[in-house]
mmCIF file of C-alpha atoms in Angstrom:
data_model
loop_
_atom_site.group_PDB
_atom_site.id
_atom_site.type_symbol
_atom_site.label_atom_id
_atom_site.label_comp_id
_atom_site.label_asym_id
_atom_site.label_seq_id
_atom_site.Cartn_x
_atom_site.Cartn_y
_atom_site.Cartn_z
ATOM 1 C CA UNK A 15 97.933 96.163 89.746
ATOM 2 C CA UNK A 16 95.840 99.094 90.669
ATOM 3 C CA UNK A 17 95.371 102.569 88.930
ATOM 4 C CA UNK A 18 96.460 105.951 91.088
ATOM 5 C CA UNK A 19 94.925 108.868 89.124
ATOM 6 C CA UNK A 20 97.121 111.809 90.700
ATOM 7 C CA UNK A 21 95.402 115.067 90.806
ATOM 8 C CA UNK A 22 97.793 118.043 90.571
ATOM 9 C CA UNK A 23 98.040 121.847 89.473
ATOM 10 C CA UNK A 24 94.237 121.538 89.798
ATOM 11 C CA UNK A 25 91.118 123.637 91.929
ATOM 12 C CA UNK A 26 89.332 121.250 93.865
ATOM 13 C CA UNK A 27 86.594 121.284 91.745
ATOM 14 C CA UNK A 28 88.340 120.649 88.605
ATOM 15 C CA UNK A 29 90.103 117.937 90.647
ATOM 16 C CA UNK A 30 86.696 116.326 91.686
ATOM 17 C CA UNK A 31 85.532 117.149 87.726
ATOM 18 C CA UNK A 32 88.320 115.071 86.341
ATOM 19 C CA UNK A 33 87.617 112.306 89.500
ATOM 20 C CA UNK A 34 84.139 111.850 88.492
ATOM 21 C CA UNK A 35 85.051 111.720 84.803
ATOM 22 C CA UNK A 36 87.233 108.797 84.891
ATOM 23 C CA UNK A 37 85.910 107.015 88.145
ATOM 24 C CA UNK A 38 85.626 103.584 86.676
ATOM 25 C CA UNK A 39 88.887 103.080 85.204
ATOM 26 C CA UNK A 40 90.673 104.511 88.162
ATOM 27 C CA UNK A 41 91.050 102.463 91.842
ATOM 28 C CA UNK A 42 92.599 104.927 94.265
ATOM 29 C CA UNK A 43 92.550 108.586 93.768
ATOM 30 C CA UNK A 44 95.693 111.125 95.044
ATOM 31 C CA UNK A 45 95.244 114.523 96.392
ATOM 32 C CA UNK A 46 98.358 115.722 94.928
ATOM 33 C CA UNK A 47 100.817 117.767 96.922
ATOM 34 C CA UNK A 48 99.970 121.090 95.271
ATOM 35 C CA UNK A 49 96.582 120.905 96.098
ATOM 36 C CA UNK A 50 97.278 119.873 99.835
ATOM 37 C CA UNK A 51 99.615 122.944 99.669
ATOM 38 C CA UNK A 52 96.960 125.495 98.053
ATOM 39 C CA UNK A 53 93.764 124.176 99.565
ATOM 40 C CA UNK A 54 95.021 122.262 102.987
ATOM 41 C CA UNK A 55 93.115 119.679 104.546
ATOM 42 C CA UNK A 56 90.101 121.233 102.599
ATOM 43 C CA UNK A 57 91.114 119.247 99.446
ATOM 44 C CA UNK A 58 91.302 115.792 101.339
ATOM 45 C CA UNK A 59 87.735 116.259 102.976
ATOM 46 C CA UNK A 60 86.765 117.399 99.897
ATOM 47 C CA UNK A 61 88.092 114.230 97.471
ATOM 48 C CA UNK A 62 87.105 112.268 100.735
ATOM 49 C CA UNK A 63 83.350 112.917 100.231
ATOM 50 C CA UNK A 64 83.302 112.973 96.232
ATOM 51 C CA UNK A 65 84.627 109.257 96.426
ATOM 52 C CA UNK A 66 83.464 107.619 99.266
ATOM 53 C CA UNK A 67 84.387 104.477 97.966
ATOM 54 C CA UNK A 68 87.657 104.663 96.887
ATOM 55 C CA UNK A 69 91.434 105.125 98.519
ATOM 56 C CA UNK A 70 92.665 108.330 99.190
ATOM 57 C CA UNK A 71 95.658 109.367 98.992
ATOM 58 C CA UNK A 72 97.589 112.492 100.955
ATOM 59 C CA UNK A 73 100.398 113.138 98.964
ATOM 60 C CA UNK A 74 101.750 115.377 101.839
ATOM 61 C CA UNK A 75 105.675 114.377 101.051
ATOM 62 C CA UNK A 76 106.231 114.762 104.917
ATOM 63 C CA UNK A 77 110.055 114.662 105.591
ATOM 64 C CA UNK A 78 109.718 116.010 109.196
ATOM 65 C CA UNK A 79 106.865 116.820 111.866
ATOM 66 C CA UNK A 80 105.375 113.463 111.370
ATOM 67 C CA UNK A 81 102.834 112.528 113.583
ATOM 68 C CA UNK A 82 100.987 115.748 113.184
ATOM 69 C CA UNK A 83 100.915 115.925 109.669
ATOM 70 C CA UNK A 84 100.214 112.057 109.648
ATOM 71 C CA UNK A 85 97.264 112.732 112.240
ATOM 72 C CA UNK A 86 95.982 115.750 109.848
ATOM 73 C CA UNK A 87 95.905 113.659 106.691
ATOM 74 C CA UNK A 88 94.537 110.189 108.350
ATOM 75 C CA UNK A 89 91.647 112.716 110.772
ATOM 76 C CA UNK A 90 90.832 114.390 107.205
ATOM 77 C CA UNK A 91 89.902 110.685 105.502
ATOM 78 C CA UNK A 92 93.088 109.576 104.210
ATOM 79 C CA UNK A 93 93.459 106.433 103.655
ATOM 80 C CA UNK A 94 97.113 106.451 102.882
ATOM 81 C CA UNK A 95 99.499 109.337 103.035
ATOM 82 C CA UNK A 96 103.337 110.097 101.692
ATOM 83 C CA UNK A 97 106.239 110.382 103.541
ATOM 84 C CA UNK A 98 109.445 111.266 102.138
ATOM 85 C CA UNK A 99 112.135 108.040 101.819
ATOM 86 C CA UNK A 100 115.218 110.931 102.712
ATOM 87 C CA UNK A 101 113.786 111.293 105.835
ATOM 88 C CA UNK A 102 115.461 110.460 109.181
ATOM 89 C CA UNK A 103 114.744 106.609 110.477
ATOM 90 C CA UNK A 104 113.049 107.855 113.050
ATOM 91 C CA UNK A 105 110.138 110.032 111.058
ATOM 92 C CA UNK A 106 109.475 106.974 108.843
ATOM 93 C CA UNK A 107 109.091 104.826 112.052
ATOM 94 C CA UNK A 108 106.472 107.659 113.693
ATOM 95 C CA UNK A 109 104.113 107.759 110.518
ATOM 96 C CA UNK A 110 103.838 103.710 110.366
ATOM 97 C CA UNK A 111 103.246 104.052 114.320
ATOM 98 C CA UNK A 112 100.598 106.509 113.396
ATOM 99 C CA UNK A 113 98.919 104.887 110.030
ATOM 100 C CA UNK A 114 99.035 101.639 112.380
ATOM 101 C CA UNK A 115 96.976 103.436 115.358
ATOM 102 C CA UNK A 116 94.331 104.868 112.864
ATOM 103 C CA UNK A 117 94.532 101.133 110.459
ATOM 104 C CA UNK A 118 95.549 103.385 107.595
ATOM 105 C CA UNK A 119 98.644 103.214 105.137
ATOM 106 C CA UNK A 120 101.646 104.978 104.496
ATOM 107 C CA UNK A 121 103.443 105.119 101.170
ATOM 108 C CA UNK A 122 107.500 105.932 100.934
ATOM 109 C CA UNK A 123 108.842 108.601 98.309
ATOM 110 C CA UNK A 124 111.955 106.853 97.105
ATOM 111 C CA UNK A 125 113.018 110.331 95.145
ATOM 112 C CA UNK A 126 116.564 110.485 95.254
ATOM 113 C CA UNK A 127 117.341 107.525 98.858
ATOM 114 C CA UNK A 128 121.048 106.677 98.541
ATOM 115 C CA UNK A 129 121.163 102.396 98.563
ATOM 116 C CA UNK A 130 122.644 102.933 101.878
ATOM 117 C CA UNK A 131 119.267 104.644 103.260
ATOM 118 C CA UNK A 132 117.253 102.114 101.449
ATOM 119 C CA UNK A 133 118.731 99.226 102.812
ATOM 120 C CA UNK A 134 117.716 101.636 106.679
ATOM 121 C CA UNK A 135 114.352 101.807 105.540
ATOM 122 C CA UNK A 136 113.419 98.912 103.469
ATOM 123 C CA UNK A 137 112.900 97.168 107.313
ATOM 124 C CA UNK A 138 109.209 98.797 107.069
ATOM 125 C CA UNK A 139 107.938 96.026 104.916
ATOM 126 C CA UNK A 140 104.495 97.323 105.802
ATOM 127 C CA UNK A 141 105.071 99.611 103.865
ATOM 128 C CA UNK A 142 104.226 100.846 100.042
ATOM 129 C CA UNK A 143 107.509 101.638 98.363
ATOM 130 C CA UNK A 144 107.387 104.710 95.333
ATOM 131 C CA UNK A 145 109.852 104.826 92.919
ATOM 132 C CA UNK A 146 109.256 108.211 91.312
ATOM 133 C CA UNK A 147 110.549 110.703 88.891
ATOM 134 C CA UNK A 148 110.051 114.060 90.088
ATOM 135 C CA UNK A 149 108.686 116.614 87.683
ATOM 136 C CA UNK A 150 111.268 118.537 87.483
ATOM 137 C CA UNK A 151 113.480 115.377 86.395
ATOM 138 C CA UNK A 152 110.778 114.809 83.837
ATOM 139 C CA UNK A 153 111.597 118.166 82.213
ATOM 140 C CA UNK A 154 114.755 116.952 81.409
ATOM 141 C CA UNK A 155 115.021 114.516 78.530
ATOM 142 C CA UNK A 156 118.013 112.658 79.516
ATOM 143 C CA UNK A 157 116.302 111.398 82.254
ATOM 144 C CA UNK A 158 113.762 107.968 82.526
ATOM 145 C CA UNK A 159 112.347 106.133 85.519
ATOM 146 C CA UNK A 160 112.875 103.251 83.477
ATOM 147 C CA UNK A 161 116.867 103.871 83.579
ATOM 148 C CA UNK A 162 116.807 103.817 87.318
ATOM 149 C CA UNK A 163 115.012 100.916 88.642
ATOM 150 C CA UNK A 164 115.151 100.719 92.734
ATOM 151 C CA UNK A 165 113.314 97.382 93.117
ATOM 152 C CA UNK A 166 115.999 95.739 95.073
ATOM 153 C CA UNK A 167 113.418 93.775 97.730
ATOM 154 C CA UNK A 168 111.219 91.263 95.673
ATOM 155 C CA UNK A 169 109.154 91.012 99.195
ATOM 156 C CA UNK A 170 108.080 94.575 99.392
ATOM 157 C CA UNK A 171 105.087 96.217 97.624
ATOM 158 C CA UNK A 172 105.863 99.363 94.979
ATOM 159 C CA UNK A 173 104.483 101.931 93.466
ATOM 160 C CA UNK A 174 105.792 103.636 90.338
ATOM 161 C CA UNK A 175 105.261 107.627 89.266
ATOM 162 C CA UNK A 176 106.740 110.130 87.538
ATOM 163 C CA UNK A 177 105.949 111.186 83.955
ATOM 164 C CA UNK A 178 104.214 108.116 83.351
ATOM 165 C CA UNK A 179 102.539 107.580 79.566
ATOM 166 C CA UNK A 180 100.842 105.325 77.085
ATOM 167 C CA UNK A 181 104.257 104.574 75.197
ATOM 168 C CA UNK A 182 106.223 103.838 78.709
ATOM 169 C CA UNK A 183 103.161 101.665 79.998
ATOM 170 C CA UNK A 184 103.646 98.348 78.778
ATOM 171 C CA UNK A 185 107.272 98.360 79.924
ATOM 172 C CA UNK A 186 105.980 99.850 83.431
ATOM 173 C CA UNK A 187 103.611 97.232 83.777
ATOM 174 C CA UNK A 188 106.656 94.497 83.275
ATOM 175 C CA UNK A 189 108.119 95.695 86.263
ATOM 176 C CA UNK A 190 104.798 94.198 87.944
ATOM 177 C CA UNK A 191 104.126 97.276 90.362
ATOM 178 C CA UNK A 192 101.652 96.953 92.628
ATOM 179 C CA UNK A 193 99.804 100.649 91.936
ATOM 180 C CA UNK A 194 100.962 102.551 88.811
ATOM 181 C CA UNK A 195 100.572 106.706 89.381
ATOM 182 C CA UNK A 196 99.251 108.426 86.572
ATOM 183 C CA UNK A 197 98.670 112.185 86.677
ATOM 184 C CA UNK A 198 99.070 114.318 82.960
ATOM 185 C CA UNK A 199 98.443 111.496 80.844
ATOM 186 C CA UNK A 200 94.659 110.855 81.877
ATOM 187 C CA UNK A 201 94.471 114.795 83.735
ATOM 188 C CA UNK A 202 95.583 116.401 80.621
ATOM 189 C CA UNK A 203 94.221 114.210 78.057
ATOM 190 C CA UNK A 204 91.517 115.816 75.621
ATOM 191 C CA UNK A 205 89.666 112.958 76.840
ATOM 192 C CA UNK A 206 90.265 111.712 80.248
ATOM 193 C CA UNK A 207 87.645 109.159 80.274
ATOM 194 C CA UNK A 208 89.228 107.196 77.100
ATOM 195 C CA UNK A 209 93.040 107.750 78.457
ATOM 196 C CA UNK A 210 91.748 106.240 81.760
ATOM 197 C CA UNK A 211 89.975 103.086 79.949
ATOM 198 C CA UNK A 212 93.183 103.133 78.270
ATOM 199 C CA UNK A 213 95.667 102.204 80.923
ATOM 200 C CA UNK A 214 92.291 100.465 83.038
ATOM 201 C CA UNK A 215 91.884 97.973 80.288
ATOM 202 C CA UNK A 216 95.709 97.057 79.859
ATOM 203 C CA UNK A 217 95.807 96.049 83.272
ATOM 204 C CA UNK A 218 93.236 94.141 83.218
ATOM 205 C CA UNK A 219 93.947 92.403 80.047
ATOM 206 C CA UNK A 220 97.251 91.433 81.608
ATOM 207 C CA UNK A 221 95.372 89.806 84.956
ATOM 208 C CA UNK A 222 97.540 92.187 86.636
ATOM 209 C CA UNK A 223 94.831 93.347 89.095
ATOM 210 C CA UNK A 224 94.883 92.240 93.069
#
């Protein structure tokens, strides 16, 4: 089980501040969609050279235009970038086509797929799966990723986001993801460093890590 330390709502250099704060206790590092959207391909280039030896993630959420924005992310040092899991068959099929030409990665958004489109999609088995709860479903109480589990292909990897805490960890980690997302709860902390051991050290303690 690895550790994605999403960076959002963030300047790049508080982004790269935080990064350098927690760096141990974190394995891949996100360039969150509203920094891609603020700061462009700037903010990948930029986490790309403050980490050298980490993954990067492009959170780009592409849900059409594929290849180009697939191209942009994976030319900018991406190592793995976002589509959206709504999108047309077709657009999920062009970023794997592109992740494959440049041997990068390419993570699903599974925010609000229908079972139907699952089933359409869940042929991509290369493929890391995100079962997320957006932000704005965060704000509202009645709602839990916990209460709407998607795992419904034991073969395929997953990632799990969305709101993600100390008290909701331990149950998180029982659903065995491969990479948990954690933004707020290490970027908002009053001390990163200690919320990043935090959820580092429960991993590890588990023998969750691959």
């Amino acid at each position: 089980m690895k550790i994605q330390l999403a960076l959002d709502r963030l300047s790049i250099q508080e982004a790269i501040a935080i990064g350098e704060e927690v760096r141990e206790y974190v394995d891949w590092v996100e360039v969150g969609t509203s920094l891609i959207k603020e700061y462009g391909m700037d903010s990948v280039r930029a986490l790309r050279n403050a980490f050298p030896e980490k993954t990067i993630i492009a959170d780009m959420k592409t849900i059409d235009n594929s290849r180009y924005e697939f191209e942009l992310c994976y030319r900018a040092g991406a190592d793995v970038a976002t589509v959206m899991g709504v999108s047309p068959v077709v657009t999920i099929a062009n970023c794997l086509e592109v992740a494959l030409s440049y041997n990068k990665e390419v993570m699903i958004d599974l925010l609000q797929v229908s079972d139907l489109h699952f089933k359409e999609i869940s042929t991509f088995d290369k493929a890391i799966f995100c079962q997320h709860l957006s932000k704005d479903l965060q704000e509202d109480a009645s709602n839990t990723l916990l209460d709407k589990p998607i795992f419904k292909n034991e073969k395929l990897n997953y990632a799990v986001a969305g709101g993600i805490s100390r008290t909701s960890f331990p149950e998180i980690m029982n659903m065995n993801p491969k990479i948990v997302i954690i933004g707020s709860a290490i970027t908002q902390s009053d001390n990163p460093k200690q919320a990043a051991k935090f959820f580092y050290e429960l991993t590890r303690e588990k023998g969750n890590c691959t």
